[in-house]
mmCIF file of C-alpha atoms and ligand atoms in Angstrom:
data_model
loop_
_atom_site.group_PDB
_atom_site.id
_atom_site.type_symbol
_atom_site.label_atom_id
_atom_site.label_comp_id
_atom_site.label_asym_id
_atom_site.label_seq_id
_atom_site.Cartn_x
_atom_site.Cartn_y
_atom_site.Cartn_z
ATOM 1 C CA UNK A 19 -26.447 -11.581 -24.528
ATOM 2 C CA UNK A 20 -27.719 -8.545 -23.488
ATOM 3 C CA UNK A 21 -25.461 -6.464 -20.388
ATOM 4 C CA UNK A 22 -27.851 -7.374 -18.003
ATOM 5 C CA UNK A 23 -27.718 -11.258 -18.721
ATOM 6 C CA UNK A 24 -23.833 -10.945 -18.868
ATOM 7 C CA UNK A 25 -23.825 -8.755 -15.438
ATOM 8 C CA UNK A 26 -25.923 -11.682 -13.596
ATOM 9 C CA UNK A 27 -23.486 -14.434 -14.715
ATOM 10 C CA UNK A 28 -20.597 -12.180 -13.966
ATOM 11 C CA UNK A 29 -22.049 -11.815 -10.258
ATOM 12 C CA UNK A 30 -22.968 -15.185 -9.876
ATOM 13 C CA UNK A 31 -19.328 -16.308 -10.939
ATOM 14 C CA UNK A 32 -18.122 -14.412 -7.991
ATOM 15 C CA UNK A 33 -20.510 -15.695 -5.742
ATOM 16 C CA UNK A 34 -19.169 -19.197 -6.378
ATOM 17 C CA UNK A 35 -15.777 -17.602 -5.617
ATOM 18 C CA UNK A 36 -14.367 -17.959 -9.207
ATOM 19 C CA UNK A 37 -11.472 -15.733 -10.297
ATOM 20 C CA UNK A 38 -12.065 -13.300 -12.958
ATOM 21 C CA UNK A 39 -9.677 -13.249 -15.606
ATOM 22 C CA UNK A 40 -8.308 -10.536 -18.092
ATOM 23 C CA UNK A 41 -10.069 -12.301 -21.033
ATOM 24 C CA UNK A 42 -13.336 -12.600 -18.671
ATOM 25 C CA UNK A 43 -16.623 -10.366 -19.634
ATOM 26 C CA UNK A 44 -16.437 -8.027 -16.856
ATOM 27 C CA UNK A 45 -18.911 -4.171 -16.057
ATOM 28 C CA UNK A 46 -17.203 -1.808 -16.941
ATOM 29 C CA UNK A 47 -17.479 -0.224 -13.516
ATOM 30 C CA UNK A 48 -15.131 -3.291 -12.151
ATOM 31 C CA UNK A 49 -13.115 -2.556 -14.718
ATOM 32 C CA UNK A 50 -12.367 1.407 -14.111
ATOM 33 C CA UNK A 51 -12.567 0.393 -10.073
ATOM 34 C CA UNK A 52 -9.568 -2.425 -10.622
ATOM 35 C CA UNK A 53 -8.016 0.484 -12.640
ATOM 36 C CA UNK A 54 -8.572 2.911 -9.953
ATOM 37 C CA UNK A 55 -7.769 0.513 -6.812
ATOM 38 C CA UNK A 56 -4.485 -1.318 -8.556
ATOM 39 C CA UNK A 57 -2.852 1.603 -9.942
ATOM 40 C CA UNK A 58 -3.306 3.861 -7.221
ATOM 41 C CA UNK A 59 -1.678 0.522 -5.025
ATOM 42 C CA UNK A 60 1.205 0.437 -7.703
ATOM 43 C CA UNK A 61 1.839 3.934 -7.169
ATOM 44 C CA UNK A 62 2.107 3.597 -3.166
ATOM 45 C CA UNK A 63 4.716 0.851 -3.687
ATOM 46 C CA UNK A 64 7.068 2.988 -5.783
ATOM 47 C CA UNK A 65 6.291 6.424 -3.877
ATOM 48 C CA UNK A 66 7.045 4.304 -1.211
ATOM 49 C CA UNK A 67 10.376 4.256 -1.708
ATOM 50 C CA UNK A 68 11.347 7.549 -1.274
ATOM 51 C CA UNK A 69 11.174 8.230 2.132
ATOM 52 C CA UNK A 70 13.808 4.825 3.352
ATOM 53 C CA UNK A 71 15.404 5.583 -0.053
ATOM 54 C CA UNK A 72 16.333 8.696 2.233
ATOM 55 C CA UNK A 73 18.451 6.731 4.588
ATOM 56 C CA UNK A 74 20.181 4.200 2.657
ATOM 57 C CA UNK A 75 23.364 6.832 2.676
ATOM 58 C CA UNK A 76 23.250 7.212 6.507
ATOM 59 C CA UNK A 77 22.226 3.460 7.860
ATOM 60 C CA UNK A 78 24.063 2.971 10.799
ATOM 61 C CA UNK A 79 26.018 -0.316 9.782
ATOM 62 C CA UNK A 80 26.397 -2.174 7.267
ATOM 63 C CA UNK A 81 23.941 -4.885 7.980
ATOM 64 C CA UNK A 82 21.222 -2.241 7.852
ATOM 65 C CA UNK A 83 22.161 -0.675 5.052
ATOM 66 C CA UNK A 84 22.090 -4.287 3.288
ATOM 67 C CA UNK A 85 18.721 -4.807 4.343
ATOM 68 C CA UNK A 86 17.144 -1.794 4.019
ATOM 69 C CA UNK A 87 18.206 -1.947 0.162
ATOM 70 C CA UNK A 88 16.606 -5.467 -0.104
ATOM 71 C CA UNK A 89 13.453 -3.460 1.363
ATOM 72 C CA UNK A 90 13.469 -0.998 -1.139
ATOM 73 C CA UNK A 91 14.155 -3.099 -4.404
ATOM 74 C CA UNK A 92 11.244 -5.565 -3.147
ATOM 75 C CA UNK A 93 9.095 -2.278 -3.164
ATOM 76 C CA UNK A 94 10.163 -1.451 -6.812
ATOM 77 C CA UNK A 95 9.213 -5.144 -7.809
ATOM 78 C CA UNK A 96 5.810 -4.628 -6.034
ATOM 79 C CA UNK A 97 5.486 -1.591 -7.854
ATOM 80 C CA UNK A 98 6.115 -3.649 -11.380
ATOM 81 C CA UNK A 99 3.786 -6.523 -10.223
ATOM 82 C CA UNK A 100 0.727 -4.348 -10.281
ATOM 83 C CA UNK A 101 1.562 -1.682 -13.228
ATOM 84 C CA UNK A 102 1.324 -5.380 -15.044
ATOM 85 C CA UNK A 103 -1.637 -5.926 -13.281
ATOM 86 C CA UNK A 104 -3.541 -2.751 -14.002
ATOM 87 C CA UNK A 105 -2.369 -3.240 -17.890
ATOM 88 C CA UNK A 106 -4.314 -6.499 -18.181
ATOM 89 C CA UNK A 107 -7.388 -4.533 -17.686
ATOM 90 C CA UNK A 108 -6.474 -2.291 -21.099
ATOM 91 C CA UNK A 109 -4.750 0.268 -19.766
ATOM 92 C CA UNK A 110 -0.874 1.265 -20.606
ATOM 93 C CA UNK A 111 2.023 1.789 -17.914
ATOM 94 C CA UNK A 112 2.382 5.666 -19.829
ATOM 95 C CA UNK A 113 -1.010 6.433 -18.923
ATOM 96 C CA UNK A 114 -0.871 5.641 -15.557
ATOM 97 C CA UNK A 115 1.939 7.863 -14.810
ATOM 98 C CA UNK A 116 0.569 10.520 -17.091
ATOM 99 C CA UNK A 117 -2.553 10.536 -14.412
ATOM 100 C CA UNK A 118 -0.228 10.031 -11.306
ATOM 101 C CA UNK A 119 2.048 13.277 -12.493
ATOM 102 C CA UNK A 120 -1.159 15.142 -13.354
ATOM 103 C CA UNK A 121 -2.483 14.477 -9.755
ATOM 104 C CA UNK A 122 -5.403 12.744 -11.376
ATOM 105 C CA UNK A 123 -4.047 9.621 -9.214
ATOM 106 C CA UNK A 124 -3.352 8.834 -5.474
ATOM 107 C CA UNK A 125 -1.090 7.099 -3.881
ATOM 108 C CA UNK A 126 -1.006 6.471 -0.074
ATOM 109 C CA UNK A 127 -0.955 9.203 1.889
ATOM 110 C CA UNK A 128 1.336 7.640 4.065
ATOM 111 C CA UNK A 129 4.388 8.199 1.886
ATOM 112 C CA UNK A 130 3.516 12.180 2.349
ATOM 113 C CA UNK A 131 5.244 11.959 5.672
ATOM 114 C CA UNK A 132 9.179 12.832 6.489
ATOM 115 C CA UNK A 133 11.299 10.013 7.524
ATOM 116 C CA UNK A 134 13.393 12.503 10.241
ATOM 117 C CA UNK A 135 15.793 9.878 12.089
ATOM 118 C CA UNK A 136 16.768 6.268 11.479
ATOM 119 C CA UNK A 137 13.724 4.961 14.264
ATOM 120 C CA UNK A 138 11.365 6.455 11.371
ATOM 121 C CA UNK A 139 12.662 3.620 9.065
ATOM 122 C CA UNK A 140 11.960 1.067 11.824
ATOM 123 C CA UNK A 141 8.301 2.704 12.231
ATOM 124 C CA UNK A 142 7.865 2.985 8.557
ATOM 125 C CA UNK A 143 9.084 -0.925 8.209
ATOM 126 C CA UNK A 144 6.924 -1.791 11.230
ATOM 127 C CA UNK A 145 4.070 -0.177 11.298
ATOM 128 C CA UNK A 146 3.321 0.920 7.479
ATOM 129 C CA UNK A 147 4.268 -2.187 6.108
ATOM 130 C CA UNK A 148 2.531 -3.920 9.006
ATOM 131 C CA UNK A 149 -0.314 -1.678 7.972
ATOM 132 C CA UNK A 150 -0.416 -2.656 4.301
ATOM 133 C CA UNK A 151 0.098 -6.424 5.354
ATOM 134 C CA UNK A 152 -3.196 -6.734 6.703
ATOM 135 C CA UNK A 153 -4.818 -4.633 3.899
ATOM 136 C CA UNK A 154 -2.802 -7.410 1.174
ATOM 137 C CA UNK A 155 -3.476 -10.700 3.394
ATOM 138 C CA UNK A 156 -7.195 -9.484 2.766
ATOM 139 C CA UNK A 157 -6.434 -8.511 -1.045
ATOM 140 C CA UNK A 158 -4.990 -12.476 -1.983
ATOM 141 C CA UNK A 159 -8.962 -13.389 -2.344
ATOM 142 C CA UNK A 160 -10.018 -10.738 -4.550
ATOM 143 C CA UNK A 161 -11.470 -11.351 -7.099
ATOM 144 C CA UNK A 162 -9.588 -10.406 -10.248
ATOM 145 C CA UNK A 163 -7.225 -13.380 -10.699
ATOM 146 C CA UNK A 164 -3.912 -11.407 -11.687
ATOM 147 C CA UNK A 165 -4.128 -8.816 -8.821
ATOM 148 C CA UNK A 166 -5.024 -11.451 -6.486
ATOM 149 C CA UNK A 167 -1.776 -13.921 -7.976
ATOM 150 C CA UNK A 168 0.045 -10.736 -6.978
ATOM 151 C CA UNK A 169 -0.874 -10.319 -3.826
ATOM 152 C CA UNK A 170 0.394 -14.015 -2.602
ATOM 153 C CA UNK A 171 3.945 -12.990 -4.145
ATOM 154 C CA UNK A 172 3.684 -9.651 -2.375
ATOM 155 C CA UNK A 173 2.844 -10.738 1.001
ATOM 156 C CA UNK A 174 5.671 -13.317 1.413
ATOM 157 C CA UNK A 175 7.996 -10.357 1.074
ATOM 158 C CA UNK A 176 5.790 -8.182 3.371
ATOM 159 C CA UNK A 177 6.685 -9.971 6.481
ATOM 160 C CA UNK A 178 10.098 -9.514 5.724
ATOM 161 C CA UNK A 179 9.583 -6.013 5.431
ATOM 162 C CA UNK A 180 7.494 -5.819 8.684
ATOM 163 C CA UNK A 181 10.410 -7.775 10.479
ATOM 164 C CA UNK A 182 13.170 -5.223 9.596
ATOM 165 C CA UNK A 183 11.203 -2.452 10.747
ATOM 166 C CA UNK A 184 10.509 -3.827 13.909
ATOM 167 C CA UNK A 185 14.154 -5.225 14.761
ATOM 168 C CA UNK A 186 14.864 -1.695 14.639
ATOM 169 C CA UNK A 187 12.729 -0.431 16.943
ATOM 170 C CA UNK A 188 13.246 -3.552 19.001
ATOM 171 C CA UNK A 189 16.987 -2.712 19.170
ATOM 172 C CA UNK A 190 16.442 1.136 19.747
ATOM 173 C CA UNK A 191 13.633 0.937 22.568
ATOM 174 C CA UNK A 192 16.366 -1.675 24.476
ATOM 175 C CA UNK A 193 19.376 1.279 23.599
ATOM 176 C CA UNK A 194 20.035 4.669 25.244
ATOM 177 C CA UNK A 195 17.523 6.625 27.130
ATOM 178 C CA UNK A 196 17.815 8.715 23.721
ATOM 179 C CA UNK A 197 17.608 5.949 20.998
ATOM 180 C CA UNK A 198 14.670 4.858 23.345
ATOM 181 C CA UNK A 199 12.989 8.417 22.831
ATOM 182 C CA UNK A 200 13.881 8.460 19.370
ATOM 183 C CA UNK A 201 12.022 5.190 18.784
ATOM 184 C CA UNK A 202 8.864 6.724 20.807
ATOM 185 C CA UNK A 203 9.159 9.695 19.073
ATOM 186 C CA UNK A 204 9.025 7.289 15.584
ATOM 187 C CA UNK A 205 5.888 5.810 16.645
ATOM 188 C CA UNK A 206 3.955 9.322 18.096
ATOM 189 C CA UNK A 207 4.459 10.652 14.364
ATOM 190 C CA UNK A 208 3.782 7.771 12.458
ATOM 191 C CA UNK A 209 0.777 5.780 14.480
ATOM 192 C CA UNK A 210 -2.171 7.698 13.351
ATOM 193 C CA UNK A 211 -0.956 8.184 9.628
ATOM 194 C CA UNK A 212 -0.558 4.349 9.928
ATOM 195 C CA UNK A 213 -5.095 3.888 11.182
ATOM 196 C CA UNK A 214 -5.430 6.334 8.358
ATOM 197 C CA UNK A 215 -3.543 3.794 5.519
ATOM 198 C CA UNK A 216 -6.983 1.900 5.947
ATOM 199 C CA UNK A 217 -8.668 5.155 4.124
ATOM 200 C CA UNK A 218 -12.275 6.683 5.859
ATOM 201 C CA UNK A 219 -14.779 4.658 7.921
ATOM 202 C CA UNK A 220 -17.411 2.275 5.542
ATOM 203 C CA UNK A 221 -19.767 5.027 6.616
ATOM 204 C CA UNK A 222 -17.988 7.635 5.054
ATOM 205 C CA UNK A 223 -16.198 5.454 2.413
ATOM 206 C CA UNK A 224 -17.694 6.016 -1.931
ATOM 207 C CA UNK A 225 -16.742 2.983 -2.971
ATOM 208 C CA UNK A 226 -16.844 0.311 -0.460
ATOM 209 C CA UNK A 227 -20.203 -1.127 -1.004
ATOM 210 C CA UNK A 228 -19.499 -1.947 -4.738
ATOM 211 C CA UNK A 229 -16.499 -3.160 -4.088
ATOM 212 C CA UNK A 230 -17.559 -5.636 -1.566
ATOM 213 C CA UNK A 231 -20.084 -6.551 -3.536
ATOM 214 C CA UNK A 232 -17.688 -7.474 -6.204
ATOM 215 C CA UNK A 233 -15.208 -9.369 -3.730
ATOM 216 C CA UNK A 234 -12.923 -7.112 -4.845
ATOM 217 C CA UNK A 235 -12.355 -5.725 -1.255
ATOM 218 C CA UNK A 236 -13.040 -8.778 1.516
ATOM 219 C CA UNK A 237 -12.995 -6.656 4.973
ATOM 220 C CA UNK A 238 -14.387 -3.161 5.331
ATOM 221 C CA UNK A 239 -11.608 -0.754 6.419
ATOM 222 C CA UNK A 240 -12.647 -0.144 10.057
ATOM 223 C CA UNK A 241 -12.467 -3.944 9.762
ATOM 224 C CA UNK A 242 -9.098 -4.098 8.715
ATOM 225 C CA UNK A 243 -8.117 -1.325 10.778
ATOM 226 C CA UNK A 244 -9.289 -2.998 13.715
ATOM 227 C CA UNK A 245 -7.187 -6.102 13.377
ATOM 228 C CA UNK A 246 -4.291 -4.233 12.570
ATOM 229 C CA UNK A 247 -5.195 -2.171 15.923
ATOM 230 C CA UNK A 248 -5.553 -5.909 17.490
ATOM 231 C CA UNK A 249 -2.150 -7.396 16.625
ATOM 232 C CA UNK A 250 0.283 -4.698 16.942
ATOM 233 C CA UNK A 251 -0.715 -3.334 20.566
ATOM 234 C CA UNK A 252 1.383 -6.923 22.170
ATOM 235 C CA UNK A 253 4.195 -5.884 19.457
ATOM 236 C CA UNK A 254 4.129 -2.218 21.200
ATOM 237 C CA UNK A 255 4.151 -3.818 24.900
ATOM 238 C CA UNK A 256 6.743 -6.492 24.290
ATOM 239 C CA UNK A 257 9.457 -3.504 23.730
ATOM 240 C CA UNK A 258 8.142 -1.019 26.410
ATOM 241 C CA UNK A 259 6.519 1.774 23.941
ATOM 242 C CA UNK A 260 3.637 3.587 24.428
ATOM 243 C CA UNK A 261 1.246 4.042 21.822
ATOM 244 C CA UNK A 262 0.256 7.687 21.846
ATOM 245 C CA UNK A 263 -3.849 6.965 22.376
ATOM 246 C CA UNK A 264 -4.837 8.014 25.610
ATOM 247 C CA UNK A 265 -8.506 6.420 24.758
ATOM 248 C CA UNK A 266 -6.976 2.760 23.739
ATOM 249 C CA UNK A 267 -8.587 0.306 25.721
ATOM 250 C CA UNK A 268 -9.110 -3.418 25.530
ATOM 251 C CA UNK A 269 -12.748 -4.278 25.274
ATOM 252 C CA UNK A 270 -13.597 -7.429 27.397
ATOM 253 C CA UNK A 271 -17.445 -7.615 25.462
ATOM 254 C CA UNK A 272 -16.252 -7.109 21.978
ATOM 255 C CA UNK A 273 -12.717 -8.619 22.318
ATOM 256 C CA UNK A 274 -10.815 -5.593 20.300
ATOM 257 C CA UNK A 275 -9.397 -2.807 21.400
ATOM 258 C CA UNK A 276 -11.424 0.012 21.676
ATOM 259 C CA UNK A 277 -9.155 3.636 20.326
ATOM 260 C CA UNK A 278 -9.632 6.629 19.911
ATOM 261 C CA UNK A 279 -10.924 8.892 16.476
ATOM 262 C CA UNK A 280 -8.611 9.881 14.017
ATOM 263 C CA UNK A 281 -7.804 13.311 12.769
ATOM 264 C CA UNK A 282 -9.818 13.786 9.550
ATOM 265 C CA UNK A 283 -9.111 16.905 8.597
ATOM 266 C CA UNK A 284 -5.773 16.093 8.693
ATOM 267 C CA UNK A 285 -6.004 12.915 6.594
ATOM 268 C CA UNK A 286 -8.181 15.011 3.953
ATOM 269 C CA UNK A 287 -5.228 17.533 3.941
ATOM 270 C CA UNK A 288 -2.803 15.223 2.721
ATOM 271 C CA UNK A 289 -4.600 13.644 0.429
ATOM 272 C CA UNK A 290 -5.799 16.427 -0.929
ATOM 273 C CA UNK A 291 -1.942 17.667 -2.007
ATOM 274 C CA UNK A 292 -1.228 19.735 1.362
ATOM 275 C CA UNK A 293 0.857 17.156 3.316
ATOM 276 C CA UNK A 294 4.924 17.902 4.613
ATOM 277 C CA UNK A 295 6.055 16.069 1.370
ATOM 278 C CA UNK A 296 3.404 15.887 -1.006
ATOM 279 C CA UNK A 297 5.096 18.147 -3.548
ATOM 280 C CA UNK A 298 8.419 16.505 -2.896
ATOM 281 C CA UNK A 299 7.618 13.566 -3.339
ATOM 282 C CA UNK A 300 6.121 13.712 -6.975
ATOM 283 C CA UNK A 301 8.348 16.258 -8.113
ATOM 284 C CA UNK A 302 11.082 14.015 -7.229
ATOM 285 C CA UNK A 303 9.432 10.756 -9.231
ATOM 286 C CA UNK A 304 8.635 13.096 -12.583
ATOM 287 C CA UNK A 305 12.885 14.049 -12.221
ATOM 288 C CA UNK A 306 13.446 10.161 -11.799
ATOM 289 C CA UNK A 307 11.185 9.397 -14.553
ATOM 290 C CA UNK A 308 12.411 12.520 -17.259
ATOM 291 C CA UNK A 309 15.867 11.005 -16.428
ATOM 292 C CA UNK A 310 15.153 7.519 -17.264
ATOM 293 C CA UNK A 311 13.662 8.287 -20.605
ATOM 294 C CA UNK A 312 16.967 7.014 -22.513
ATOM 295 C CA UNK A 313 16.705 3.622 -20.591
ATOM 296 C CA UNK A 314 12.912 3.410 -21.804
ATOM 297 C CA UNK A 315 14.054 4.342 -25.440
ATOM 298 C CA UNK A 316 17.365 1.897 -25.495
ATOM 299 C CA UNK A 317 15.004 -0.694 -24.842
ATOM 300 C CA UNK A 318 12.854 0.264 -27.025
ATOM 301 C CA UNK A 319 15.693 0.253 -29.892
ATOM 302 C CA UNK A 320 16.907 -3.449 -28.647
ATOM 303 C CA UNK A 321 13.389 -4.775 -28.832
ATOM 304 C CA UNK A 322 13.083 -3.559 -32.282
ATOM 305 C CA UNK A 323 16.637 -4.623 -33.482
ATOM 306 C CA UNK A 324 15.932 -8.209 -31.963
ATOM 307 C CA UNK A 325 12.274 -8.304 -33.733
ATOM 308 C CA UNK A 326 14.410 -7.452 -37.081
ATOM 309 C CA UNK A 327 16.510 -9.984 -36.727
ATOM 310 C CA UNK A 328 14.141 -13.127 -36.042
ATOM 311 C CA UNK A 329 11.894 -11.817 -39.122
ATOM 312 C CA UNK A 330 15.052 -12.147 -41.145
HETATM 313 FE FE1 FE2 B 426 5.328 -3.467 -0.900
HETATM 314 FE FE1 FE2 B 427 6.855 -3.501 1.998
#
């Protein structure tokens, strides 16, 4: 069949809301977009880590400390979920670190930020997994089967995540005067970095209409945006916070919230390398990665010793 034949019944599949599979005939522009979209989400998970990976020494009790290392190793798993799901499309784990440690790859710009004091780990539990909840909820009916399978594993864990993070800030906005400020604080730094997780408006967004198109994405990111927007404003009330939006409004007509614009130039700048921790943060994964190159190549020695020894 010619491309355009195979392109129709590809579409048309989707349209009926079938999965597509590894094995599938699939553009190669869904292809390289998967690529693109999974890796770059694989990346975020295990960038992720670094800034609560900060505070795992200085967690206030032991309880936290517990949990916040559950956090962290579910992150790492997340991470491993999608690398596997990215290599189904044909290409390798190596070569999507090569392009992440060449700056050829994103991750979220999110993980760019300092966490300063422990209330930063509640807002980062809260409020960037919260975030990336709504973004994954959305992701479970895309439409490549693996990344989708992934998704419904990854968002059980999620709430978990968002729960931790807002305990925290639950428990700090109810301390002190000062544990209350430091929680405030938390939430002034990290609630616009949090709208800008959901990446430029459609208008303004490359690759949104393709992707929609494709099911791969099902909600626009001022969509998304806007329900995470919706649902978190109660969570902000219920402990007595303040989200720092002067123009936040509830909007009888439309029932959303109405809020204010977003800075950007400042979310180019970070993505574009020039954030507080951008070079931090990846010169700190290449380190990680140089030093685990003995656990890659031990494996690779046991794998070939066991392969020996079931051919003999
Ligand atoms: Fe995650
Ligand atoms: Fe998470």
């Amino acid at each position: 069949m010619e491309n355009q034949e195979l392109e129709i019944l590809f579409q048309q599949k989707i349209d009926r809301e079938e999965k597509i599979e590894p094995k599938d005939w699939m553009p190669e522009a869904y292809r390289k977009h998967l690529i693109r979209q999974i890796s770059q989400h694989a990346h975020s998970e295990v960038i992720g880590m670094q800034p609560e990976g900060n505070w795992i020494t200085r967690a206030p009790s032991l309880r936290s400390k517990v949990v916040l290392l559950a956090k962290i190793q579910d992150e790492a798993g997340h991470g491993l979920y999608l690398y596997s799901a990215a290599e189904t499309l044909g290409v390798t784990r190596d070569e999507m670190l090569n392009a992440l440690h060449e700056e050829r790859a994103k991750y979220s710009s999110i993980f760019n930020y300092p966490t300063l004091t422990w209330a930063d780990i509640g807002a980062v539990g809260w409020l960037v997994d919260g975030a990336a909840i709504v973004n994954q909820v959305s992701l479970q009916r895309t439409s490549y089967g693996p990344y989708s399978r992934g998704m419904v594993r990854i968002c059980k864990e999620e709430s978990f995540h968002q729960r931790q993070g807002y305990e925290i800030m639950a428990h700090m906005a109810q301390g002190t005067p000062e544990q209350k400020a430091m929680a405030q604080d938390a939430l002034n730094r990290f609630w616009w970095p949090s709208l800008m997780m959901f990446g430029p408006h459609d208008s303004d967004s490359a690759h949104s209409a393709k992707a929609m198109r494709w099911k791969i994405k099902r909600e626009t990111n001022d969509e998304l945006r806007q329900k995470f927007v919706d649902k978190t404003v109660q969570q902000v009330e219920v402990i007595g916070l303040t989200i720092p939006d002067p123009e936040l409004k509830w909007n009888e007509e439309k029932g959303h919230y109405d809020f204010g614009e977003i800075n950007w130039d400042e979310f180019y700048n970070v993505i574009s390398g020039n954030g507080p921790c951008n070079k931090q943060r990846l010169s700190h994964h290449k380190k990680a990665h140089d030093n685990g190159a003995w656990v890659r190549e031990a494996a690779e020695a046991y794998a070939r010793k066991k392969q020996k020894s079931v051919a003999a």
